[in-house]
Tab-separated table of C-alpha atoms in Angstrom:
chain	number	residue	atom	x	y	z
A	1	MET	CA	137.517	112.916	108.670
A	2	THR	CA	135.595	110.055	110.601
A	3	ALA	CA	134.693	107.523	107.923
A	4	PRO	CA	131.093	105.761	107.964
A	5	LEU	CA	130.530	103.009	110.123
A	6	THR	CA	132.118	99.738	109.256
A	7	PRO	CA	129.441	98.489	106.937
A	8	ASN	CA	128.612	94.496	107.199
A	9	LEU	CA	130.222	93.412	103.733
A	10	THR	CA	130.540	90.219	101.859
A	11	PRO	CA	133.685	89.698	99.516
A	12	SER	CA	132.876	90.557	96.041
A	13	GLU	CA	130.164	88.344	94.016
A	14	SER	CA	131.901	89.286	91.037
A	15	GLY	CA	133.082	85.689	90.235
A	16	ASN	CA	129.785	84.025	91.109
A	17	SER	CA	127.824	82.671	88.336
A	18	ALA	CA	124.573	83.362	89.947
A	19	LYS	CA	123.869	86.995	91.308
A	20	SER	CA	122.213	87.293	94.588
A	21	LEU	CA	118.991	89.675	95.075
A	22	LEU	CA	119.191	92.555	97.478
A	23	ARG	CA	115.596	94.109	98.443
A	24	PHE	CA	116.013	97.554	99.789
A	25	ILE	CA	113.529	100.287	100.247
A	26	THR	CA	114.044	104.256	100.091
A	27	ALA	CA	112.149	106.371	103.078
A	28	GLY	CA	112.278	110.014	104.143
A	29	SER	CA	110.406	113.154	104.683
A	30	VAL	CA	108.589	114.749	101.634
A	31	ASP	CA	110.804	116.390	98.886
A	32	ASP	CA	113.979	114.621	100.414
A	33	GLY	CA	114.425	113.417	97.186
A	34	LYS	CA	113.764	109.684	97.308
A	35	SER	CA	112.262	109.121	93.691
A	36	SER	CA	115.106	111.062	92.569
A	37	LEU	CA	117.504	108.888	94.221
A	38	ILE	CA	115.984	106.130	92.357
A	39	GLY	CA	115.906	107.752	89.094
A	40	ARG	CA	119.431	108.334	89.400
A	41	LEU	CA	120.471	105.066	90.519
A	42	LEU	CA	118.717	103.443	87.615
A	43	TYR	CA	119.902	106.082	85.094
A	44	ASP	CA	123.434	106.043	86.018
A	45	THR	CA	123.410	102.387	86.086
A	46	GLN	CA	121.952	102.316	82.797
A	47	SER	CA	118.852	100.555	83.597
A	48	ILE	CA	116.767	102.942	81.372
A	49	HIS	CA	115.045	102.108	78.169
A	50	SER	CA	115.502	105.224	75.424
A	51	ASP	CA	111.797	105.422	75.242
A	52	GLN	CA	111.743	106.139	78.520
A	53	ILE	CA	114.616	108.576	78.740
A	54	THR	CA	112.642	110.481	76.023
A	55	ALA	CA	109.258	110.684	78.007
A	56	ILE	CA	111.012	111.996	80.784
A	57	GLN	CA	112.773	114.920	78.426
A	58	GLN	CA	109.395	115.441	77.265
A	59	THR	CA	107.652	115.974	80.476
A	60	SER	CA	110.759	117.842	81.944
A	61	ALA	CA	110.753	120.229	78.961
A	62	LYS	CA	107.124	121.006	79.718
A	63	ARG	CA	107.779	121.818	83.141
A	64	GLY	CA	110.281	124.220	82.236
A	65	LEU	CA	113.378	122.234	83.863
A	66	SER	CA	116.510	122.326	82.218
A	67	GLU	CA	117.746	119.165	83.742
A	68	LEU	CA	115.994	115.542	83.645
A	69	ASP	CA	113.372	115.079	86.484
A	70	LEU	CA	114.542	111.415	87.388
A	71	SER	CA	111.582	111.308	89.707
A	72	LEU	CA	109.399	110.679	87.094
A	73	LEU	CA	110.590	107.006	86.754
A	74	THR	CA	108.981	106.084	90.168
A	75	ASP	CA	106.276	108.571	90.833
A	76	GLY	CA	103.744	106.697	88.301
A	77	LEU	CA	100.511	107.499	89.620
A	78	GLN	CA	98.736	110.658	88.269
A	79	ALA	CA	97.750	111.917	91.434
A	80	GLU	CA	101.590	111.793	92.662
A	81	ARG	CA	102.616	113.591	89.449
A	82	GLU	CA	100.373	116.380	89.926
A	83	GLN	CA	101.097	116.874	93.766
A	84	GLY	CA	104.938	116.119	93.192
A	85	ILE	CA	104.811	113.804	96.137
A	86	THR	CA	105.022	109.849	96.430
A	87	ILE	CA	101.952	108.508	98.029
A	88	ASP	CA	102.167	104.678	96.887
A	89	ILE	CA	104.676	102.109	96.636
A	90	ALA	CA	106.613	102.046	93.441
A	91	TYR	CA	108.921	99.056	92.740
A	92	ARG	CA	111.579	99.180	90.376
A	93	TYR	CA	114.118	96.418	89.402
A	94	PHE	CA	117.604	96.796	87.947
A	95	ASN	CA	120.796	94.641	87.832
A	96	THR	CA	124.717	95.338	88.176
A	97	GLU	CA	127.374	92.960	87.247
A	98	GLN	CA	127.665	91.965	90.975
A	99	ARG	CA	123.889	92.183	92.102
A	100	LYS	CA	120.071	91.940	91.315
A	101	PHE	CA	117.944	94.867	93.106
A	102	ILE	CA	114.315	95.441	93.554
A	103	ILE	CA	113.653	98.746	94.901
A	104	GLY	CA	110.631	100.057	96.978
A	105	ASP	CA	110.109	103.878	97.080
A	106	ALA	CA	107.880	104.242	100.071
A	107	PRO	CA	105.638	107.365	100.972
A	108	GLY	CA	106.837	110.066	103.151
A	109	HIS	CA	103.783	111.330	104.649
A	110	GLU	CA	102.424	110.221	108.069
A	111	GLN	CA	98.930	109.102	106.549
A	112	TYR	CA	100.875	106.563	104.462
A	113	THR	CA	102.289	104.638	107.417
A	114	ARG	CA	100.601	101.579	106.194
A	115	ASN	CA	102.316	101.885	102.602
A	116	MET	CA	105.746	101.770	104.409
A	117	VAL	CA	104.671	98.792	106.614
A	118	THR	CA	104.354	96.847	103.402
A	119	ALA	CA	107.245	98.120	101.581
A	120	ALA	CA	109.497	97.281	104.593
A	121	SER	CA	107.858	93.826	105.325
A	122	THR	CA	110.268	92.419	102.564
A	123	ALA	CA	112.961	94.440	102.661
A	124	ASP	CA	116.571	93.501	103.308
A	125	LEU	CA	117.824	96.964	103.966
A	126	ALA	CA	116.331	100.426	104.234
A	127	ILE	CA	117.940	103.974	102.835
A	128	LEU	CA	116.781	106.704	104.803
A	129	LEU	CA	117.120	110.224	103.255
A	130	ILE	CA	117.675	113.495	105.021
A	131	ASP	CA	117.542	116.848	103.454
A	132	ALA	CA	121.100	118.284	104.722
A	133	ARG	CA	119.200	121.754	105.283
A	134	LYS	CA	116.897	120.237	107.705
A	135	GLY	CA	118.933	117.474	109.698
A	136	VAL	CA	116.992	114.556	111.452
A	137	VAL	CA	113.494	115.204	111.534
A	138	THR	CA	110.335	113.584	112.769
A	139	GLN	CA	109.741	111.427	109.907
A	140	THR	CA	113.394	110.227	110.092
A	141	ARG	CA	112.842	108.788	113.449
A	142	ARG	CA	109.401	107.357	112.260
A	143	HIS	CA	110.813	105.348	109.483
A	144	THR	CA	113.705	104.334	111.311
A	145	TYR	CA	111.225	102.482	113.985
A	146	LEU	CA	109.170	101.371	111.292
A	147	ALA	CA	112.152	99.529	109.713
A	148	HIS	CA	113.501	98.296	112.929
A	149	LEU	CA	109.866	96.896	113.768
A	150	LEU	CA	109.795	95.187	110.667
A	151	GLY	CA	113.390	93.691	111.147
A	152	VAL	CA	115.245	95.548	108.828
A	153	ASN	CA	118.334	96.219	110.625
A	154	GLU	CA	120.702	97.308	107.737
A	155	ILE	CA	120.287	100.650	107.494
A	156	VAL	CA	121.937	103.439	104.964
A	157	LEU	CA	121.807	107.149	106.080
A	158	ALA	CA	121.750	109.288	102.824
A	159	VAL	CA	122.257	113.179	103.442
A	160	ASN	CA	121.104	114.474	100.737
A	161	LYS	CA	121.179	117.959	98.927
A	162	MET	CA	124.407	118.474	99.994
A	163	ASP	CA	124.738	120.820	97.090
A	164	LEU	CA	122.479	123.344	99.065
A	165	VAL	CA	124.658	123.446	101.989
A	166	ASP	CA	127.840	124.178	100.058
A	167	TRP	CA	128.996	120.598	100.504
A	168	ARG	CA	129.944	121.370	103.887
A	169	GLN	CA	131.648	118.406	105.932
A	170	ASP	CA	130.909	119.780	109.478
A	171	ILE	CA	127.154	119.900	108.449
A	172	TYR	CA	127.166	116.173	107.450
A	173	GLN	CA	128.951	115.281	110.484
A	174	THR	CA	126.536	116.821	113.076
A	175	ILE	CA	123.358	115.024	111.007
A	176	ARG	CA	125.172	111.833	111.349
A	177	TYR	CA	126.090	111.964	114.750
A	178	ASP	CA	122.551	112.779	115.646
A	179	TYR	CA	121.197	110.233	113.870
A	180	LEU	CA	123.627	107.257	115.113
A	181	ALA	CA	122.868	108.257	118.789
A	182	PHE	CA	118.925	107.891	117.725
A	183	ALA	CA	119.292	104.697	115.969
A	184	ALA	CA	121.568	103.341	119.028
A	185	SER	CA	119.028	104.078	121.510
A	186	LEU	CA	116.475	101.620	118.974
A	187	GLY	CA	119.244	98.783	119.343
A	188	ILE	CA	120.304	99.298	115.425
A	189	GLU	CA	123.949	98.614	114.921
A	190	GLN	CA	124.327	98.618	111.281
A	191	VAL	CA	124.157	101.923	109.842
A	192	CYS	CA	126.507	103.246	106.793
A	193	THR	CA	126.305	107.142	106.454
A	194	LEU	CA	127.285	108.954	103.266
A	195	PRO	CA	126.658	112.403	101.879
A	196	ILE	CA	125.084	112.478	98.481
A	197	CYS	CA	123.777	114.722	95.764
A	198	ALA	CA	120.794	112.724	93.872
A	199	LEU	CA	120.036	115.567	91.551
A	200	GLU	CA	123.612	115.692	90.402
A	201	GLY	CA	124.523	112.255	91.154
A	202	ASP	CA	127.121	112.695	93.999
A	203	ASN	CA	128.299	109.568	95.344
A	204	ILE	CA	125.425	107.535	94.290
A	205	VAL	CA	127.003	105.761	91.383
A	206	HIS	CA	130.059	107.750	90.933
A	207	ALA	CA	132.282	109.456	93.550
A	208	SER	CA	131.756	113.061	94.322
A	209	ARG	CA	134.479	115.922	92.980
A	210	SER	CA	132.547	118.360	95.383
A	211	MET	CA	133.245	116.731	98.748
A	212	ASN	CA	136.786	115.247	98.391
A	213	TRP	CA	136.868	115.091	102.317
A	214	TYR	CA	134.442	111.807	102.056
A	215	ASP	CA	136.340	108.707	101.700
A	216	GLY	CA	133.791	105.908	102.170
A	217	PRO	CA	132.024	104.185	99.465
A	218	THR	CA	129.137	105.410	96.817
A	219	LEU	CA	126.038	104.155	97.607
A	220	ILE	CA	126.132	101.649	94.540
A	221	ASP	CA	129.276	100.239	96.029
A	222	TYR	CA	127.715	99.786	99.127
A	223	LEU	CA	124.804	97.946	97.596
A	224	ASN	CA	126.816	95.972	95.649
A	225	ARG	CA	128.780	94.709	98.513
A	226	VAL	CA	126.492	94.642	101.779
A	227	SER	CA	125.149	91.241	102.952
A	228	ALA	CA	121.729	90.308	101.452
A	229	HIS	CA	118.921	88.961	103.376
A	230	ARG	CA	119.623	86.496	106.315
A	231	ASP	CA	120.074	83.027	105.598
A	232	ARG	CA	116.775	81.496	106.154
A	233	SER	CA	118.293	77.885	105.431
A	234	GLU	CA	120.144	78.018	108.683
A	235	ASN	CA	116.536	78.456	110.462
A	236	PRO	CA	114.513	75.437	111.772
A	237	LEU	CA	112.790	73.872	108.895
A	238	ARG	CA	109.153	75.225	108.386
A	239	PHE	CA	107.204	74.038	105.571
A	240	PRO	CA	103.580	75.212	105.460
A	241	VAL	CA	101.157	73.039	103.437
A	242	GLN	CA	99.356	75.102	100.881
A	243	ARG	CA	97.694	72.006	98.972
A	244	VAL	CA	97.496	68.542	99.054
A	245	ALA	CA	98.168	66.746	95.658
A	246	ARG	CA	97.106	63.395	94.989
A	247	VAL	CA	97.677	61.805	91.467
A	248	LYS	CA	97.639	58.410	89.779
A	249	LEU	CA	99.502	57.379	86.556
A	250	GLY	CA	97.542	56.568	83.619
A	251	ASN	CA	99.727	55.616	80.454
A	252	GLY	CA	102.776	57.312	82.162
A	253	VAL	CA	100.764	60.471	82.688
A	254	ALA	CA	99.948	62.113	86.132
A	255	ILE	CA	96.292	62.637	86.576
A	256	GLU	CA	95.062	64.596	89.487
A	257	ASN	CA	92.077	62.778	91.372
A	258	ASN	CA	90.573	62.602	94.791
A	259	ASP	CA	90.698	58.828	95.312
A	260	LEU	CA	92.603	58.044	98.315
A	261	ASN	CA	93.828	55.020	96.915
A	262	THR	CA	96.231	57.027	94.446
A	263	GLU	CA	99.845	56.011	93.844
A	264	PHE	CA	101.292	59.187	94.826
A	265	ARG	CA	100.432	61.729	97.600
A	266	GLY	CA	102.700	65.002	98.088
A	267	TYR	CA	102.322	68.120	100.006
A	268	GLN	CA	102.831	71.296	98.126
A	269	GLY	CA	104.120	74.677	99.706
A	270	THR	CA	106.703	77.060	99.700
A	271	LEU	CA	109.639	76.300	102.038
A	272	ALA	CA	109.769	78.995	104.739
A	273	SER	CA	112.861	78.147	106.416
A	274	GLY	CA	115.309	75.597	107.036
A	275	THR	CA	116.155	72.897	104.486
A	276	LEU	CA	114.372	70.011	103.088
A	277	VAL	CA	116.326	66.982	103.018
A	278	VAL	CA	115.592	63.396	101.338
A	279	ASP	CA	115.450	60.719	104.258
A	280	ASP	CA	115.426	63.447	107.160
A	281	GLU	CA	112.737	63.051	109.612
A	282	VAL	CA	110.138	65.646	110.141
A	283	LEU	CA	106.823	66.413	112.367
A	284	ALA	CA	103.737	67.039	111.145
A	285	LEU	CA	101.701	69.488	112.867
A	286	PRO	CA	99.221	69.795	114.666
A	287	SER	CA	99.012	65.861	114.573
A	288	GLY	CA	102.676	65.582	115.922
A	289	LEU	CA	102.983	62.496	113.966
A	290	ALA	CA	106.545	61.497	112.677
A	291	ALA	CA	107.652	60.602	109.054
A	292	LYS	CA	110.661	60.604	106.753
A	293	ILE	CA	110.999	62.694	103.436
A	294	LYS	CA	110.815	60.393	100.554
A	295	SER	CA	111.017	62.742	97.989
A	296	VAL	CA	111.221	66.191	96.879
A	297	LYS	CA	109.858	67.442	93.732
A	298	LEU	CA	110.335	70.693	91.393
A	299	ALA	CA	108.205	70.525	88.702
A	300	ASN	CA	109.035	67.198	87.112
A	301	GLN	CA	112.568	67.194	88.967
A	302	SER	CA	113.519	65.383	91.903
A	303	LEU	CA	115.607	66.968	94.320
A	304	PRO	CA	117.899	65.875	96.932
A	305	HIS	CA	117.311	68.750	99.127
A	306	ALA	CA	115.555	72.072	98.673
A	307	ALA	CA	116.312	75.457	99.900
A	308	PRO	CA	113.800	78.465	101.318
A	309	ASP	CA	111.536	80.314	98.934
A	310	LEU	CA	111.403	77.071	96.491
A	311	SER	CA	107.731	76.026	95.887
A	312	VAL	CA	108.186	72.172	96.105
A	313	VAL	CA	106.109	68.950	96.413
A	314	VAL	CA	107.199	66.964	99.433
A	315	GLU	CA	106.531	62.855	99.417
A	316	LEU	CA	106.235	61.370	102.827
A	317	ASP	CA	107.236	57.744	103.400
A	318	ARG	CA	104.093	57.119	105.232
A	319	GLU	CA	100.632	58.314	105.030
A	320	ILE	CA	99.652	60.930	107.551
A	321	ASP	CA	96.369	63.058	107.784
A	322	ILE	CA	97.787	66.361	106.523
A	323	SER	CA	95.885	68.995	105.018
A	324	ARG	CA	96.139	72.689	104.060
A	325	GLY	CA	97.245	74.817	106.697
A	326	ASP	CA	99.611	72.024	108.721
A	327	MET	CA	103.222	72.080	108.770
A	328	LEU	CA	105.867	70.169	108.311
A	329	VAL	CA	108.542	70.971	110.707
A	330	ALA	CA	112.165	70.135	112.378
A	331	LYS	CA	111.785	66.925	114.756
A	332	ASN	CA	114.150	68.436	117.245
A	333	ASP	CA	113.072	72.445	116.849
A	334	LEU	CA	109.575	72.882	116.907
A	335	PRO	CA	107.725	76.202	116.448
A	336	GLU	CA	105.452	77.242	119.488
A	337	THR	CA	101.652	75.836	119.374
A	338	VAL	CA	99.612	78.871	120.347
A	339	ARG	CA	96.142	79.790	120.952
A	340	GLU	CA	97.160	83.298	121.980
A	341	ILE	CA	99.482	85.688	120.074
A	342	HIS	CA	101.192	89.216	121.594
A	343	ALA	CA	101.875	91.285	118.574
A	344	ASP	CA	102.643	94.682	116.929
A	345	ILE	CA	99.945	95.339	114.385
A	346	CYS	CA	99.752	98.128	111.805
A	347	TRP	CA	95.880	98.817	111.235
A	348	LEU	CA	95.461	99.296	107.339
A	349	SER	CA	91.902	99.742	107.014
A	350	GLU	CA	89.956	102.973	106.909
A	351	GLU	CA	87.162	101.228	108.926
A	352	PRO	CA	88.339	101.276	112.603
A	353	LEU	CA	88.807	98.360	114.855
A	354	ASN	CA	85.789	96.849	116.689
A	355	THR	CA	86.956	94.616	119.776
A	356	ARG	CA	83.505	93.309	119.770
A	357	ARG	CA	83.755	91.378	116.534
A	358	LYS	CA	85.710	88.213	115.264
A	359	TYR	CA	88.244	88.562	112.443
A	360	LEU	CA	90.170	86.307	110.409
A	361	ILE	CA	93.938	85.734	111.064
A	362	LYS	CA	96.082	84.321	108.190
A	363	HIS	CA	99.438	82.754	109.297
A	364	THR	CA	101.500	81.314	106.390
A	365	THR	CA	98.666	79.020	105.111
A	366	ARG	CA	96.695	78.486	108.296
A	367	THR	CA	93.651	81.084	108.745
A	368	VAL	CA	91.566	80.834	112.087
A	369	ARG	CA	89.300	82.929	113.809
A	370	CYS	CA	90.581	85.301	116.349
A	371	LEU	CA	89.340	88.166	118.943
A	372	PHE	CA	91.438	91.341	120.167
A	373	SER	CA	91.535	90.554	123.618
A	374	ASP	CA	93.476	93.243	124.696
A	375	LEU	CA	95.024	96.412	123.645
A	376	GLN	CA	98.301	97.429	125.705
A	377	TYR	CA	99.251	100.436	123.972
A	378	ARG	CA	99.436	102.259	120.677
A	379	VAL	CA	102.887	103.957	119.479
A	380	ASP	CA	102.988	107.395	118.420
A	381	VAL	CA	105.512	106.651	115.509
A	382	ASN	CA	106.358	110.580	115.558
A	383	THR	CA	107.340	110.748	119.288
A	384	LEU	CA	107.886	106.826	119.992
A	385	GLN	CA	105.986	107.573	123.037
A	386	LYS	CA	103.149	104.625	124.417
A	387	HIS	CA	99.643	105.574	124.632
A	388	LEU	CA	98.648	102.680	127.254
A	389	LYS	CA	95.136	101.042	126.812
A	390	PRO	CA	93.795	103.101	123.694
A	391	SER	CA	89.909	103.077	123.185
A	392	ASP	CA	90.373	103.047	119.124
A	393	ILE	CA	92.440	101.829	116.664
A	394	VAL	CA	92.246	103.644	113.352
A	395	MET	CA	93.854	103.637	109.907
A	396	ASN	CA	98.033	103.825	110.210
A	397	ASP	CA	98.061	103.058	113.960
A	398	ILE	CA	100.786	100.722	115.396
A	399	VAL	CA	99.488	98.819	118.280
A	400	ARG	CA	100.583	96.183	120.692
A	401	VAL	CA	97.646	93.447	120.678
A	402	GLU	CA	96.852	90.355	122.246
A	403	LEU	CA	94.980	88.172	119.866
A	404	LYS	CA	92.860	85.042	120.985
A	405	LEU	CA	92.606	82.246	118.728
A	406	GLN	CA	89.735	79.777	117.956
A	407	GLN	CA	92.297	77.076	116.552
A	408	PRO	CA	96.127	77.035	117.170
A	409	LEU	CA	98.881	78.240	115.039
A	410	PHE	CA	102.356	77.312	114.992
A	411	VAL	CA	104.438	80.399	115.250
A	412	ASP	CA	107.817	81.854	115.813
A	413	HIS	CA	108.977	85.372	116.813
A	414	TYR	CA	109.273	87.543	114.142
A	415	ALA	CA	112.845	88.569	115.250
A	416	GLU	CA	113.797	84.873	114.640
A	417	ASN	CA	111.615	83.965	111.478
A	418	ARG	CA	110.071	86.939	109.646
A	419	VAL	CA	107.939	84.154	107.407
A	420	THR	CA	106.491	82.215	110.569
A	421	GLY	CA	106.587	85.288	112.988
A	422	SER	CA	104.130	87.401	110.541
A	423	PHE	CA	100.602	87.355	109.898
A	424	ILE	CA	97.479	89.672	108.353
A	425	ILE	CA	94.070	90.139	109.661
A	426	ILE	CA	91.092	89.788	107.257
A	427	ASP	CA	87.550	91.171	107.335
A	428	GLU	CA	85.708	87.909	107.175
A	429	ALA	CA	82.888	89.867	105.711
A	430	THR	CA	84.682	91.959	103.235
A	431	HIS	CA	87.536	89.446	102.772
A	432	ALA	CA	89.598	92.898	102.817
A	433	THR	CA	93.017	92.864	104.660
A	434	ILE	CA	92.587	95.426	107.609
A	435	ALA	CA	95.895	94.759	109.385
A	436	ALA	CA	99.332	93.052	109.438
A	437	GLY	CA	101.262	92.086	112.568
A	438	VAL	CA	104.398	90.662	113.681
A	439	ILE	CA	104.621	88.086	116.819
A	440	VAL	CA	106.924	89.614	119.855
C-alpha cells in the first residue's frame, strides 16, 4: 500500500504546559458529510455536553433514524436543518490533551462561495471531503482553489463514505492520485490523504477495523501533530496603531484626557507580525521618523517584548506625530507604501460592483477611499478558467482587480503576511462590507 504523503509534523506537544491552537475548516460538496465529520470529532473526543447528546437523540428519533445524527451539532440554522445542508459557517471548539481547535464548517454550494472565503481567511488547515462514490468533483477543485488563494496550504483530503464502496482500497487510491495531480497543478505541496467513514467513525478518532490496508494516521492523530499556523513573529515588525492613549497620573490613578502635555502617551494596537522589543528602533509610517521602544504594556503589566496577536500599548522614547491608521515597522525591513493595489477579491454583496463609484478600503487600522481602476479577469472557480475584462462583478465572483487609493497604504504581499496583505471593501453609504481581498 502507498501511504499518505508525509505530513508536515512537529514533535508531540503533550509535554508542553501551554496547548497550541489549530484553526481549520471543512469543505466539500453537498452531502459529502462535513457536518457529520465535525459531529463525529466532537462526539468521539468527548467534547459534547450530555444535554446536547439528549437533544440530538430526540431529534434523530423524530426523524426515524436508528443512529445519532451528529450533523445536528453544526447545522444550527433552522433553514439548514429543514434542507439538510449547511448554508452558513458554523464554528465549534474542542480540545485534546495535545491541542486546542477551532473548526469552521464551510458551505458546499457554489452560491455560498463568500462564506467559504470568510471561513478560510483565518484557517491554518483545510479538510476537504470527497464522497468515495463520486471522486474528485467540481466543488472539490473549487474549494481547493479558494483555500490555496487564501494561503491555506496544509490540506487534508478525507475520502468519506468508504462503507458505501465496500471499503475498497483501489477506489481510494484512484481518488487520491486524481486529487494529488490537481493539487500539484496549483502548487500545493502539503497534502495528507486518508480514507474515512464519518458516520461510523472509521479513522476519525479511532483506527478503522474495516480498512486494515490503511496504515496511516487517524484524522485526530494528524490534527494533533501537524504544524500550526506559520510563526508570524519571524516576519518583519508590523504594528498598526488603533488608538493613541494619552494619560496623566492623579493620586496614583491613570486618568485619560486629551491634553497634549500629559505624562504618558502610548499607542494601542494588535501586533500583526514580528516582535516588539524594548529598546529596539522602529519607524513610524507615513512620517518615516525613527524612535526607540521605551515600554510595552499589556494591561498593567510591562513586558520586555510582545509576540503577534497580543493587544498592547507601546510607548516611544520621543514624541512623534502618530495617529490611528499609522504603523510602526521594522527600520530595516519596510512594507511597501502604495497608492495602487493589485489584488484578488471576492465580491460579497448582493449589489453588483459599480466601477464609477468610490468605495472605502480598510487595511489593518487604516481606512482610505479607493476606486476600481481595472478589472483584469474573473476566475471561474469551477473550471479555473480566466475570463478577461469582465463587464460586471456580482456576489461570489473572484476577480483580479487594480485599485487606486486616495491616500497611501503600507502593505505586504498576502503570501508573506496574511494580516498586512489583506483588506476589506466597505460601501461608504451603508457601511456594509461588500468585498474581501488579498494583495498579490
